[in-house]
Structure formats: structure tokens, C-alpha cells
XYZ file of C-alpha atoms in Angstrom:
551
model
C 0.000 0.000 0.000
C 1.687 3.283 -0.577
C 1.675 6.450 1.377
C 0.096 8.465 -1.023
C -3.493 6.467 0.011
C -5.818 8.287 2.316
C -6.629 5.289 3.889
C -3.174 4.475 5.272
C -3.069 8.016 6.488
C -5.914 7.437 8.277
C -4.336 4.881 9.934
C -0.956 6.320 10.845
C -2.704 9.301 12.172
C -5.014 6.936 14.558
C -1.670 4.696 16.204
C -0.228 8.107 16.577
C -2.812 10.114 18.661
C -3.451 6.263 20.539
C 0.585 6.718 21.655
C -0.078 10.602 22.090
C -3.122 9.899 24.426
C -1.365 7.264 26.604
C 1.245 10.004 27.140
C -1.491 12.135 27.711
C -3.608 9.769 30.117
C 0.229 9.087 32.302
C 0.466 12.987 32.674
C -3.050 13.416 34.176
C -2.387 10.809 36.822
C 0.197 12.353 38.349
C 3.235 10.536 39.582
C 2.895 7.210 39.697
C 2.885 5.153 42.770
C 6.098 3.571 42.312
C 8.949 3.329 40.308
C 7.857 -0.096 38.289
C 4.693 0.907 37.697
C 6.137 4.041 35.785
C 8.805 2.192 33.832
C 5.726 -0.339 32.836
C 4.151 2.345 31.427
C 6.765 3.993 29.587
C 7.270 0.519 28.026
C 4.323 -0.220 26.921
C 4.320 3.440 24.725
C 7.608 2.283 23.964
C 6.733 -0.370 22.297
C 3.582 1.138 20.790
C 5.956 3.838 19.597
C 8.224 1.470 17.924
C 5.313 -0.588 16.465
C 3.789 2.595 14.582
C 7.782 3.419 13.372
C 8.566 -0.129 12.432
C 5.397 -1.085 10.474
C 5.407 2.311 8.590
C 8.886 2.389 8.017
C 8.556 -1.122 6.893
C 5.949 0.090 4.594
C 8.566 3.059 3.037
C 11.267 0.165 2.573
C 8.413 -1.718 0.337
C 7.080 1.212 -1.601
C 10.644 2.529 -2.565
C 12.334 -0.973 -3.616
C 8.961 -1.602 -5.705
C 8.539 1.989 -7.043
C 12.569 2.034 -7.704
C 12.627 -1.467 -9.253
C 10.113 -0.017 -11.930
C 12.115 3.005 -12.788
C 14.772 1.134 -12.967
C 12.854 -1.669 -15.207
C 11.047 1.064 -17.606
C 14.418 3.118 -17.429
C 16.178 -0.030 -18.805
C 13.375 -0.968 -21.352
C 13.317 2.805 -22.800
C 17.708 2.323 -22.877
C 17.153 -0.745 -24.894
C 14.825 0.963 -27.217
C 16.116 3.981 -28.198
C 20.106 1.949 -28.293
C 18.014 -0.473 -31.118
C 16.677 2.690 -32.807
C 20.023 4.826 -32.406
C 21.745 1.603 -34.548
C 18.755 1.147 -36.986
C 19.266 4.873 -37.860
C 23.122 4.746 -38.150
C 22.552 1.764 -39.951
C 20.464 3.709 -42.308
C 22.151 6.480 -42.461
C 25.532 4.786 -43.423
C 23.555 2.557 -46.108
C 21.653 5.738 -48.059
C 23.233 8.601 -46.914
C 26.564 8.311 -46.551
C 28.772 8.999 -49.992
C 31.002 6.181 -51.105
C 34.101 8.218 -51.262
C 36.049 5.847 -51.646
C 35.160 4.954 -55.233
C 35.320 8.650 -56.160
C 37.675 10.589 -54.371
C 41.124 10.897 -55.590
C 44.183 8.363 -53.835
C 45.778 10.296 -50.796
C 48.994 9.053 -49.777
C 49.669 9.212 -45.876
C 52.355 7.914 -43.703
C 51.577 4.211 -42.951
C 53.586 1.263 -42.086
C 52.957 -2.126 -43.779
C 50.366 -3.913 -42.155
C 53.135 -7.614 -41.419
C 55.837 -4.811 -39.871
C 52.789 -3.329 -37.216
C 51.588 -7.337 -36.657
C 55.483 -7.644 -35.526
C 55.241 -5.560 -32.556
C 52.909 -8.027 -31.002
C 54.923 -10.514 -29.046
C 52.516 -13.891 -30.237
C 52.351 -12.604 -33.968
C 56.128 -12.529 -33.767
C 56.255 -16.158 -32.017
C 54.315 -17.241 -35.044
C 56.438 -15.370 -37.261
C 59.945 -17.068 -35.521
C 58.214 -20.655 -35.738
C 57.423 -20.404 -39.642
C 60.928 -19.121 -40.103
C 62.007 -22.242 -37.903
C 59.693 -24.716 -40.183
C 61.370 -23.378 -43.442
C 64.845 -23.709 -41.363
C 64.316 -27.315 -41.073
C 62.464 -27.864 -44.681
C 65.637 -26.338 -45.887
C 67.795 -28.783 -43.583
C 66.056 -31.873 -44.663
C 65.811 -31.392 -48.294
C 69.379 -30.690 -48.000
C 70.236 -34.204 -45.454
C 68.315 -36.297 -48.318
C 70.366 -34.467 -51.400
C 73.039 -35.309 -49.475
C 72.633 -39.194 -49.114
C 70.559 -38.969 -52.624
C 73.556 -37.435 -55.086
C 71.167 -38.198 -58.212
C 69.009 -35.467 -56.919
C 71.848 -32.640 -56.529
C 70.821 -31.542 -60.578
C 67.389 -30.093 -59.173
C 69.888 -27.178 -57.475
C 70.210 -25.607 -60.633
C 66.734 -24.840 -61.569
C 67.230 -21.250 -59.380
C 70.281 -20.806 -61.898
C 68.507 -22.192 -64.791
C 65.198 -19.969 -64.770
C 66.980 -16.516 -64.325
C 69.558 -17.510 -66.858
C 70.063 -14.719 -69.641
C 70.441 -11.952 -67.267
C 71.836 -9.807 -69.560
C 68.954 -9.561 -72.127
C 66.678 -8.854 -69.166
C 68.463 -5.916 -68.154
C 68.818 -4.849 -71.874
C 65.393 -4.640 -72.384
C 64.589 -3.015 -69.068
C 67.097 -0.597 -69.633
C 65.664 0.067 -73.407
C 61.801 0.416 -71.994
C 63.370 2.288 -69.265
C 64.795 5.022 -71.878
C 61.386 4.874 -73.521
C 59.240 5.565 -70.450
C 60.740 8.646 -69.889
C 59.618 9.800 -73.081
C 56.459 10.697 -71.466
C 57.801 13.649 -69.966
C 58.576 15.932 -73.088
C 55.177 14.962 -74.270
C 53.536 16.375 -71.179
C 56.624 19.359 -72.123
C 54.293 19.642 -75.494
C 51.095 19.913 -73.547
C 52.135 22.709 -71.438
C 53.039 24.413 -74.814
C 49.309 24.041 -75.625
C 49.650 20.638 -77.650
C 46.390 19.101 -78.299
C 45.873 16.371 -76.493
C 44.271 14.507 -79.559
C 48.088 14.713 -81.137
C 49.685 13.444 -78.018
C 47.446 10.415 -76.806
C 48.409 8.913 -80.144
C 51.933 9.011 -79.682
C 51.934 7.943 -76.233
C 49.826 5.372 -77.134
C 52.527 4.338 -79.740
C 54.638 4.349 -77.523
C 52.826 2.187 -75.045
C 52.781 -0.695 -77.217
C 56.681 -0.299 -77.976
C 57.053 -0.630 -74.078
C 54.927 -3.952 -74.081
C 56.205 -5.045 -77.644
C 59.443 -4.773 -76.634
C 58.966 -6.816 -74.248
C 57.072 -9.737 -75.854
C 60.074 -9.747 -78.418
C 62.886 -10.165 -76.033
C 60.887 -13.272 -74.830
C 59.982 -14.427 -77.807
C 63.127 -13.852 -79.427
C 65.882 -15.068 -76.619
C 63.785 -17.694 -75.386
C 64.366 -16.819 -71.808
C 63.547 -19.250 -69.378
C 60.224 -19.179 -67.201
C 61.363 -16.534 -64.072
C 63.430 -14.624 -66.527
C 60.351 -14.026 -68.771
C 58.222 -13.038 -65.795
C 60.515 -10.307 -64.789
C 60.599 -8.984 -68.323
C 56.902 -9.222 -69.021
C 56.006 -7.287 -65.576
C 58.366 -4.876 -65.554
C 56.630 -4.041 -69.280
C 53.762 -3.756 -67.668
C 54.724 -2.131 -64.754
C 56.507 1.206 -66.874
C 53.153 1.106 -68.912
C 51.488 1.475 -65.774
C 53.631 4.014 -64.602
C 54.081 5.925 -67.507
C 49.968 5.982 -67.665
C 49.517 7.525 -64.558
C 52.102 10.184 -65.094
C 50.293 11.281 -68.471
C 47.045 10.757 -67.428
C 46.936 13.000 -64.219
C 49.370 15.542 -65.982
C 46.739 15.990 -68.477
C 43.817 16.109 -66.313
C 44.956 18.116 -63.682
C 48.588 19.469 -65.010
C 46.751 23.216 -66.416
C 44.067 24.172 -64.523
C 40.030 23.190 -64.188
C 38.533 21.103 -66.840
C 34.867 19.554 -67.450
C 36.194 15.970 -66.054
C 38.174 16.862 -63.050
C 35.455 17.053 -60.450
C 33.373 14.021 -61.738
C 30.816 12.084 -59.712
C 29.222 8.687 -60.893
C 25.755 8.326 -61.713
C 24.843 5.839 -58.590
C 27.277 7.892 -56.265
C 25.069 11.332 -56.960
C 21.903 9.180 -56.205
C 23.959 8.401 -52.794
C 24.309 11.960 -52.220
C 27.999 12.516 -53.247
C 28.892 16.072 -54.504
C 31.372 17.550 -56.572
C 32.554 19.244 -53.587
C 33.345 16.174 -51.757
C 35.441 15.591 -54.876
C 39.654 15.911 -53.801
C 41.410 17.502 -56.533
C 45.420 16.769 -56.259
C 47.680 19.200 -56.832
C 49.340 18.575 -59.734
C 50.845 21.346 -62.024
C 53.299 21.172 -64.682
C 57.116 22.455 -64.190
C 59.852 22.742 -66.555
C 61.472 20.265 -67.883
C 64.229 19.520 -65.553
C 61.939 19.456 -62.248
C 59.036 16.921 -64.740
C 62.062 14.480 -65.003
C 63.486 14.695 -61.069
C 59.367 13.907 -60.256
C 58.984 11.307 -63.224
C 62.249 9.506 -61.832
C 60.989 9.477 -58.498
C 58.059 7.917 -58.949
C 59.461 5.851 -61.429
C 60.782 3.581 -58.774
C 58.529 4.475 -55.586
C 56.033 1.684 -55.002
C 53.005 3.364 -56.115
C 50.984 3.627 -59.242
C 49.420 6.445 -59.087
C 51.571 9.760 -59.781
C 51.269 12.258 -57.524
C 54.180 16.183 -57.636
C 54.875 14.751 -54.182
C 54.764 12.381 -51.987
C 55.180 11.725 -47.647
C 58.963 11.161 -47.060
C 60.428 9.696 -43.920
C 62.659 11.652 -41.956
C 66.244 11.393 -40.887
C 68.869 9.136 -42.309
C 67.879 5.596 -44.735
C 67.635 2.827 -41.715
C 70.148 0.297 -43.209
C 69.095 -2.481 -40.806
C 65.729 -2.533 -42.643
C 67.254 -2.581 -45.708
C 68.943 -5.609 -44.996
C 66.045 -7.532 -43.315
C 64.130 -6.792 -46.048
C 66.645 -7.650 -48.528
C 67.204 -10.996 -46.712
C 63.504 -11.730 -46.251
C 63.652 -11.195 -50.579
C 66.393 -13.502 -50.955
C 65.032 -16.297 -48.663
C 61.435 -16.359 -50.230
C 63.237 -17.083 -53.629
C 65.342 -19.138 -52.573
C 62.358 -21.009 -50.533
C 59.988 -21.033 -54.002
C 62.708 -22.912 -55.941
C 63.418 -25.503 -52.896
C 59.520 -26.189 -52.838
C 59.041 -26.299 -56.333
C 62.270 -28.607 -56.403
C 60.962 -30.868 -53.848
C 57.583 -31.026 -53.865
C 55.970 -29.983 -57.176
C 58.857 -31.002 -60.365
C 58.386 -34.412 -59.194
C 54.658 -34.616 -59.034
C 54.450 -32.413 -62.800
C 56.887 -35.547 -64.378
C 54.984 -38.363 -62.803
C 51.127 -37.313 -63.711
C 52.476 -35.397 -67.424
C 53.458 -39.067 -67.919
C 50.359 -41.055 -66.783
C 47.862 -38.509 -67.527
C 45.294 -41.090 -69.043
C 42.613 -40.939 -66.888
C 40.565 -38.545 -64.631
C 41.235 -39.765 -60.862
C 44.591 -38.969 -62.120
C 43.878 -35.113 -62.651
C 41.983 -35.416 -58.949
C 45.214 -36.766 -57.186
C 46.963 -33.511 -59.014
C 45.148 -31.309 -57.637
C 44.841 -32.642 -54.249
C 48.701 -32.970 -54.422
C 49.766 -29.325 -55.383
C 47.064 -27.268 -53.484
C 49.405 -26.939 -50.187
C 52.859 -26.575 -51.749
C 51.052 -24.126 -54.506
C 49.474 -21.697 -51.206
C 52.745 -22.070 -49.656
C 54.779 -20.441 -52.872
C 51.499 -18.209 -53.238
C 52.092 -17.070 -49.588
C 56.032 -16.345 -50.003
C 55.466 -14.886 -53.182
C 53.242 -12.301 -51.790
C 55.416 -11.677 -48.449
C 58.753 -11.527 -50.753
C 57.490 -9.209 -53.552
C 54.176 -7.199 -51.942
C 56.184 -7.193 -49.131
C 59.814 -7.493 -48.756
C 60.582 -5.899 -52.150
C 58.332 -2.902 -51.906
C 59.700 -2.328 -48.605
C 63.713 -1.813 -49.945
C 62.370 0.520 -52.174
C 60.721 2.365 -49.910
C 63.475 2.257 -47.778
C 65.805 3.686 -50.289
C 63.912 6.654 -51.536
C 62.236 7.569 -47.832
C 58.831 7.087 -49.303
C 56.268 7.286 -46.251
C 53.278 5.431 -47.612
C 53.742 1.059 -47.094
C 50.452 0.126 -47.029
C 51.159 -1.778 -50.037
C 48.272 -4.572 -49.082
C 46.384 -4.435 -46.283
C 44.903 -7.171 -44.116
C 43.515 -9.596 -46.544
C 43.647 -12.739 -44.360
C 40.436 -11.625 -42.638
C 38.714 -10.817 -45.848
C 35.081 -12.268 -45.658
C 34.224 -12.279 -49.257
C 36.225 -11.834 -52.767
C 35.571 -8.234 -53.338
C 37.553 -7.611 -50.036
C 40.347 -9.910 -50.845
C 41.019 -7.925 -54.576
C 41.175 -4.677 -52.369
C 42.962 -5.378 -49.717
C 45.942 -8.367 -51.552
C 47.521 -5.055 -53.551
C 46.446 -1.969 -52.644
C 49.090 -0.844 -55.439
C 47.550 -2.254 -57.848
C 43.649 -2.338 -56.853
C 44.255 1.851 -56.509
C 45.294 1.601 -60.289
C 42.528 -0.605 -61.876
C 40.227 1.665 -59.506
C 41.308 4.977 -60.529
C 42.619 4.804 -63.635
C 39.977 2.246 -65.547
C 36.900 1.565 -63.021
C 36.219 5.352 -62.531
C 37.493 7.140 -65.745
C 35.722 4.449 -67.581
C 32.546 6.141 -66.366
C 34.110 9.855 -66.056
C 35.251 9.906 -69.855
C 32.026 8.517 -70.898
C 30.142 10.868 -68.620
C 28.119 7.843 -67.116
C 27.407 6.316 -70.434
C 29.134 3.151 -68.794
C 27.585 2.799 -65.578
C 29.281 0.776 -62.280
C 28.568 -2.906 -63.997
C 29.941 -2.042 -67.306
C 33.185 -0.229 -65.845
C 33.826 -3.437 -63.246
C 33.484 -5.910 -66.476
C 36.147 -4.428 -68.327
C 38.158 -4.171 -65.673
C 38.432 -7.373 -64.539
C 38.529 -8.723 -68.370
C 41.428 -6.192 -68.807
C 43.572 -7.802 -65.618
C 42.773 -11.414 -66.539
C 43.855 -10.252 -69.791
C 47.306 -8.696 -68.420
C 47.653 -11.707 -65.852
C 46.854 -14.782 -68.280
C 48.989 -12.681 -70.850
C 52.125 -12.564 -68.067
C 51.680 -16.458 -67.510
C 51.360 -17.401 -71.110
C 54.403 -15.241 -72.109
C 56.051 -16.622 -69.057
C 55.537 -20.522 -69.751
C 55.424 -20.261 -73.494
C 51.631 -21.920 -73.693
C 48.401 -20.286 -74.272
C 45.544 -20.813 -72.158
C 42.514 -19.114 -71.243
C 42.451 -20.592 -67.234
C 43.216 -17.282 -65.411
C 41.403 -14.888 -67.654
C 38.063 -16.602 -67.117
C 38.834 -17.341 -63.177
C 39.238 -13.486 -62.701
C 36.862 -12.307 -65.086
C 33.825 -14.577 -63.785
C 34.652 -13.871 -60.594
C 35.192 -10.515 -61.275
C 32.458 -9.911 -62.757
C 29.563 -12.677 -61.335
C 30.981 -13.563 -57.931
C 32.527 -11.052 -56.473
C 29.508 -8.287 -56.463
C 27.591 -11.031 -54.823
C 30.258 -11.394 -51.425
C 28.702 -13.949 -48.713
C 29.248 -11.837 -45.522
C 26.064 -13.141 -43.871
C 27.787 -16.240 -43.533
C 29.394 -16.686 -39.760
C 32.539 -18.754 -41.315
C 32.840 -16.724 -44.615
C 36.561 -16.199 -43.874
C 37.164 -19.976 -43.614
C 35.213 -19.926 -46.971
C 36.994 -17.617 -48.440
C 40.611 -19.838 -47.678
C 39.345 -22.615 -48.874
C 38.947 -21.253 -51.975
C 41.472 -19.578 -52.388
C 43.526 -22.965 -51.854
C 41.220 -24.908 -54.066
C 42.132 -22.349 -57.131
C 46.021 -21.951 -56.308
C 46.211 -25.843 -56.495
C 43.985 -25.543 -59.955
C 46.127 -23.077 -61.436
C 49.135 -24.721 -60.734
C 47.898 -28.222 -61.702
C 46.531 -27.026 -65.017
C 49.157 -25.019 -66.267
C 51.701 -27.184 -65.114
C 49.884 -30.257 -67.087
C 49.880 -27.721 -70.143
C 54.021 -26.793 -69.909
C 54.451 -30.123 -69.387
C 52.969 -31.590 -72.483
C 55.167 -28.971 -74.434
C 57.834 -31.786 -74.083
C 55.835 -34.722 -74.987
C 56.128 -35.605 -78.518
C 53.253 -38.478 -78.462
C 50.519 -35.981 -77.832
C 49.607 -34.800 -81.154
C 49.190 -30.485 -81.904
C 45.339 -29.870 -80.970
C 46.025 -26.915 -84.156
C 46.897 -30.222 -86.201
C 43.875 -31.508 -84.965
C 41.006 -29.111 -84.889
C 41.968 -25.982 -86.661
C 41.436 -22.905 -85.732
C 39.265 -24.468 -82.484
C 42.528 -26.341 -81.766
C 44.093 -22.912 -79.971
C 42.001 -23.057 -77.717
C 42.266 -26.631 -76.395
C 44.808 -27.716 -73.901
C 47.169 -30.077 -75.373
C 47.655 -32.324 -72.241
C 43.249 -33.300 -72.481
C 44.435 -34.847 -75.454
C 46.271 -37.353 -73.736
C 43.819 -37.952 -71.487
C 40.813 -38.621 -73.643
C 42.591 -40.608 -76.018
């Protein structure tokens, strides 16, 4: 009952004037008789006394805990509430409101460390670090005890030799494409001079294809062996790459405000982007001498995308991290050729040889997908890593986040961000969004992601082909598919998506190396008859080892 109820004041006020007329009643009698018979009476108000405190007191206790205990409940309730809302409306907020500036707005370098060098500082990541160096310590050791005891096997040393043999032509020719990259820089000379840009795109187009061509001939030409070819091939690619970002943002932004600089997609205005949310770099055009200290520069920074300046590191070049990194490069090639020595040559002979039914092709597979994610893994940590590192290094250039953190990636549109920044924030800039900007939205977002990931499983399966002397069509439809059906899809919702994601990703490494390996392979194998021999024209594109294996 609370005290707010007339009722229950009723009732306090009634024990009260009882105790206050027992006082009352003792006073009119005078002294008492004796000295018991007073404290008696004083004990029984007392108690009365107590009785009326107690009970109502008692009642206060009850009234406040219950009254309390439903603020508290109602308090915690309305909380709960307005937290769900608070989200819901974030949620919403960041879903249709919030610009994606990230697809529009210009690259900004900052100074970053690579994401491996900031996992080092943590004292477990770097025990896990120490006991896959020990692993590869003893791989090393072993393959070395059984050479040893085994001297027939001592010939497979020489494959490190034997695939960057020709050294000399490889330098030639990057040298040569070297001297023609910098070519770009009295053409952008020409454009400050008020050159129309119609007369210059065609000669540095021209002399695009003299970069790559160049490249394809010394190949073709010297017949350089398999790692030799890759370096020539994508360094070709790489000075295209360079040498189109050096043009492209000289013209755009190199002489003041044009119609395309401040450019906003057609889905990104419906998302409320702006052209002043647009970040315009600044980029102007000097004379000659300062265009070619720049152009150098960035020439060998690791970055694609040109910028008049970039974040330097201060104080002296830290030669200890020059030399880790520098080992770290060393030891992952040194590490590719042991694995492909030991665990992949051997498995390439045996099944090019009895390729002559399918379980055969299964047992491939299953056989190369953990030594080909092992060489996929050192390949990434010795190039995107250790390699881009020295560089930066040398030249004090601030910005390593040359990949980011593509382990935890939950679905494939995060893993082609985040496994080369470098390159994603080229295919981004320079094809996904002027795609749409130099079309003025003609080409929406689905058009401009198609070509782009046909154009890079054109460039990659072009590499490979070059590389192994075959021609195939595996790696242009793996990334364009994906690209293009797959990846816009993502599975996020799914708890384990990054175990997903893994698995796949070791499923296709063991593909790609089984199938391309089967087609090198066959090269050498004078009973399988020329599928061009066979089927014409349709012959090109059918791998010579399924020959074999249908027959």
C-alpha cells in the first residue's frame, strides 16, 4: 500500500494520537505510585511507539524498492529501445546517406607502415612469425640431409640458376623500356606548350605498345627461361602502368580546371555525393628539368598512381631494414625454388606421364594445393612485401600500405582490395572510374567493373602465357567470372565466410598450378599430337595435355 493512500493516512494518524493519548492519560495521573509501575508504562508506549515506526517504516522500505525497481525496469526498457533505434538509424544512415568516397575521391597518400611490420610488434604474432621461419629452417635442412645421401638429386639445385639464366637480355630490355618511359615527360613538355591532347594520346599510345612489344620480343626472341620471362613481361607492364599515370593526371589536372576533373558517378550522386566532396590533387606542370626529377621518383617508388609529391620519412635511410628486407627477398626465392624442387617437379613428371585418366587429374590437384598456397604465400610476403619495402626504404617514401589485411577478408571483393592496394588503386582509378568519367556515365558501375576485370585477366593470363610459353585461357576466365559474377555477390552473412573464403582460395592456387603445369608439361611430350593439327582454328584453344587424357 503506498503512502500516497488516504486510507493508510488514516491509519498512521489513529496509532499516533493512541501513543499521544497514553502520554497524555500518564500525565493526568500524576506521579505514579512507584517506580515499576512508571517504567511499565513507559514501556508499553515504547513499544507502541516502535510498532507505529517499524510497520510504517517497513511500509517506506516496500514502496521505494517496488517503485525504484520499476524506474529502474522502464528506465532499462526505454535504454534498450532507443540503443536499437540509435543503430537502426546509423545503420540507415551509413547505407543511403553516406557517400562512397572511396570509389570517387582521388588516392591520398599518408604515412603508414605495412600492415606484417605493425603485426610484428605483437609478441605472439612474432612467435608465429619465428616458428614459420624455424619450419622453413628445417624444410631447408632436410631437403638438403636427403640431397646429401641422394647425389642423383643434386641436378634439381640448378633450376634457381637455370630460370633466371640470360640476365643480360633482361636488363637490356629493361634498360631500353626504361629510356622509352621517360619519353612521357617531353610529351607532357608539349602539352604545357598548348599541344592538343588529340596529337599526343596517339603518340603515347605508340609508344605504349613499344614498351609492351618490346617486351614480348625479347621473350619471344631469346627464349628466356620461365622466371626470366616473368621479370621482363612485368616490368613491361609495370613502366606502362607508370608511364599511364604520369600522363594521365598531368593531363587532367597538369593546367588548370577542366569539365572531367570534379566528376561524380551516376549511382554515387543518387547516394548523395557532390562535386565538392570531390579531392582535386595538386598537380601542375614544371619545366622540364623538375618533370624528369618527379617522373624519376616515382618511377621507382612503389606506387601507381603519380602524384608532384609524396610523404617522405625523416632522418637518415635505416640500413638495418634494408637488410632484413633484402634478406627476407632472398630467402622467399630461394624457398619457391626448394619447394618447387621438392615437392611440385616431381609430381608435374609423374602425372604429365600417366595422364590417361581422370582420378589422375583429382590426385593432381589434391597434391599441389598446399605446396602451390605455400609459394602463393612467399610470393606475396617476398614481392608485396619485402621488395616494396627496400624501395621504400631507399627513396624515404612514407606510404607502405602496399596490401592491407587480406587474411580476414570475408568475401572476394575484399580480398582484390585489400591483396595489392598498389595495384587495386590503379585498376580503380585509372579504368573503373574514368571508364565512367570519360564517358560521362554512359558506362555505368557494372559495365566499368566488367572491363576491368577482363582487362587484368587479360594482363595476368597474358604474363603467364608469355612466361611458360603456352596459351591458355584458365586465369582470364577465373578473374573475369569472378570478377564480374561472384565477387559483387560477397557472402558476408555467412558466420565462417573467412574460412570460406581460404578454402577457396587454396582450391584455385592448387587448380592453377595443376593445369598449367599439365599444359608446360605436355610442351615436351612428342606423343601428344598439336590440338592446331587436330582441330583448326578451335585447336588454340584446347589444352594439349586433355588430349592425352581422352585418347
Amino acid at each position: 500500500m503506498e503512502l500516497s493512500d488516504p486510507q493508510s493516512l488514516l491509519d498512521v494518524k489513529n496509532q499516533i494520537n493512541h501513543v499521544l493519548s497514553s502520554l497524555e492519560q500518564l500525565e493526568r495521573e500524576g506521579e505514579p505510585r512507584t517506580k515499576a509501575e512508571l517504567e511499565k508504562k513507559l514501556e508499553k508506549i515504547k513499544k507502541e511507539t516502535s510498532e507505529v515506526l517499524d510497520g510504517e517504516l517497513s511500509k517506506c522500505k516496500e514502496d521505494f524498492e517496488q517503485k525504484m525497481g520499476q524506474i529502474i525496469k522502464n528506465f532499462s526498457f526505454q535504454i534498450e529501445n532507443n540503443s536499437k533505434e540509435l543503430k537502426r538509424y546509423l545503420k540507415n544512415k551509413t547505407k543511403n546517406h553516406a557517400p562512397p568516397k572511396e570509389i570517387t575521391v582521388e588516392k591520398v597518400h599518408r604515412q603508414q607502415s605495412p600492415p606484417i611490420s605493425k603485426l610484428l610488434y605483437d609478441k605472439d604474432f612474432k612467435t608465429l612469425y619465428n616458428i614459420s621461419i624455424a619450419i622453413l629452417i628445417n624444410i631447408g635442412i632436410g631437403l638438403l640431409l636427403k640431397d646429401l645421401i641422394d647425389y642423383s638429386n643434386w641436378e634439381g639445385y640448378a633450376l634457381m640458376s637455370k630460370q633466371l639464366g640470360n640476365l643480360y637480355e633482361v636488363c637490356l630490355t629493361s634498360v631500353f623500356n626504361f629510356f622509352l618511359s621517360v619519353l612521357c615527360v617531353p610529351l607532357v613538355q608539349l602539352y604545357k606548350k598548348d599541344f592538343k591532347p588529340l596529337v599526343l594520346i596517339p603518340i603515347f599510345l605508340i609508344l605504349q605498345f613499344t614498351i609492351l612489344g618490346t617486351g614480348v620480343v625479347s621473350i619471344v626472341r631469346n627464349q628466356l627461361p620461365i622466371a626470366s620471362s616473368f621479370i621482363v613481361i612485368l616490368e613491361s607492364f609495370r613502366m606502362s602502368m607508370k608511364n599511364h599515370s604520369y600522363f594521365r593526371e598531368k593531363l587532367l589536372y597538369g593546367k588548370g580546371p577542366n569539365q572531367y576533373q570534379k566528376f561524380v558517378p551516376e549511382y554515387a550522386k543518387q547516394l548523395g555525393l557532390t562535386q565538392d566532396q570531390v579531392n582535386i590533387p595538386e598537380i601542375n606542370i614544371e619545366s622540364a628539368t623538375a618533370e624528369l626529377s618527379r617522373f624519376l621518383y616515382f618511377f621507382f617508388v612503389p606506387t601507381l598512381i603519380y602524384r608532384d609529391s609524396y610523404p617522405r620519412l625523416k632522418g637518415r635511410m635505416r640500413f638495418n631494414n634494408i637488410l632484413i628486407h633484402t634478406f627476407n627477398f632472398i630467402g622467399t626465392i630461394v624457398y619457391t625454388a626448394l619447394i618447387f624442387k621438392a615437392f611440385c617437379i616431381p609430381e608435374f613428371q609423374h602425372s604429365a606421364e600417366h595422364m590417361k585418366e581422370t582420378k589422375a587429374l583429382v590426385i593432381l590437384w589434391a597434391s599441389l594445393m598446399l605446396p602451390s598456397m605455400m609459394i602463393f604465400l612467399l610470393i606475396f610476403f617476398g614481392v608485396t612485401h619485402a621488395w616494396f619495402c627496400i624501395f621504400a626504404e631507399v627513396l624515404g617514401f612514407a606510404d607502405r600500405g602496399f596490401y592491407s589485411d587480406w587474411w580476414n577478408s570475408r568475401d572476394f571483393l575484399m580480398f582484390y582490395r585489400k591483396f595489392s592496394v598498389v595495384i587495386y588503386d590503379w585498376a580503380h582509378t585509372y579504368v573503373f572510374v574514368d571508364i565512367m568519367r570519360f564517358t560521362n556515365n554512359t558506362i555505368g558501375q557494372r559495365g566499368a567493373r566488367a572491363i576491368l576485370f577482363c582487362l587484368l585477366g587479360c594482363i595476368i593470363e597474358c604474363s603467364v602465357d608469355l612466361s611458360l610459353g603456352v596459351f591458355s585461357v584458365v586465369l582470364f576466365l577465373l578473374i573475369s567470372v569472378t570478377g564480374i559474377s561472384v565477387v559483387p555477390l560477397g557472402f558476408k552473412f555467412f558466420r565462417s565466410s573467412n574460412v570460406l573464403v581460404w578454402v577457396i582460395i587454396i582450391m584455385t592456387n592448387g587448380l592453377i598450378m595443376t593445369l598449367y603445369s599439365l599444359e608446360y608439361y605436355s610442351l615436351f611430350d612428342k606423343s601428344i599430337p598439336s590440338p592446331y593439327q587436330e582441330y583448326g582454328l578451335l585447336g588454340v584453344f584446347i589444352p594439349k595435355w586433355t588430349l592425352k587424357l581422352f585418347s
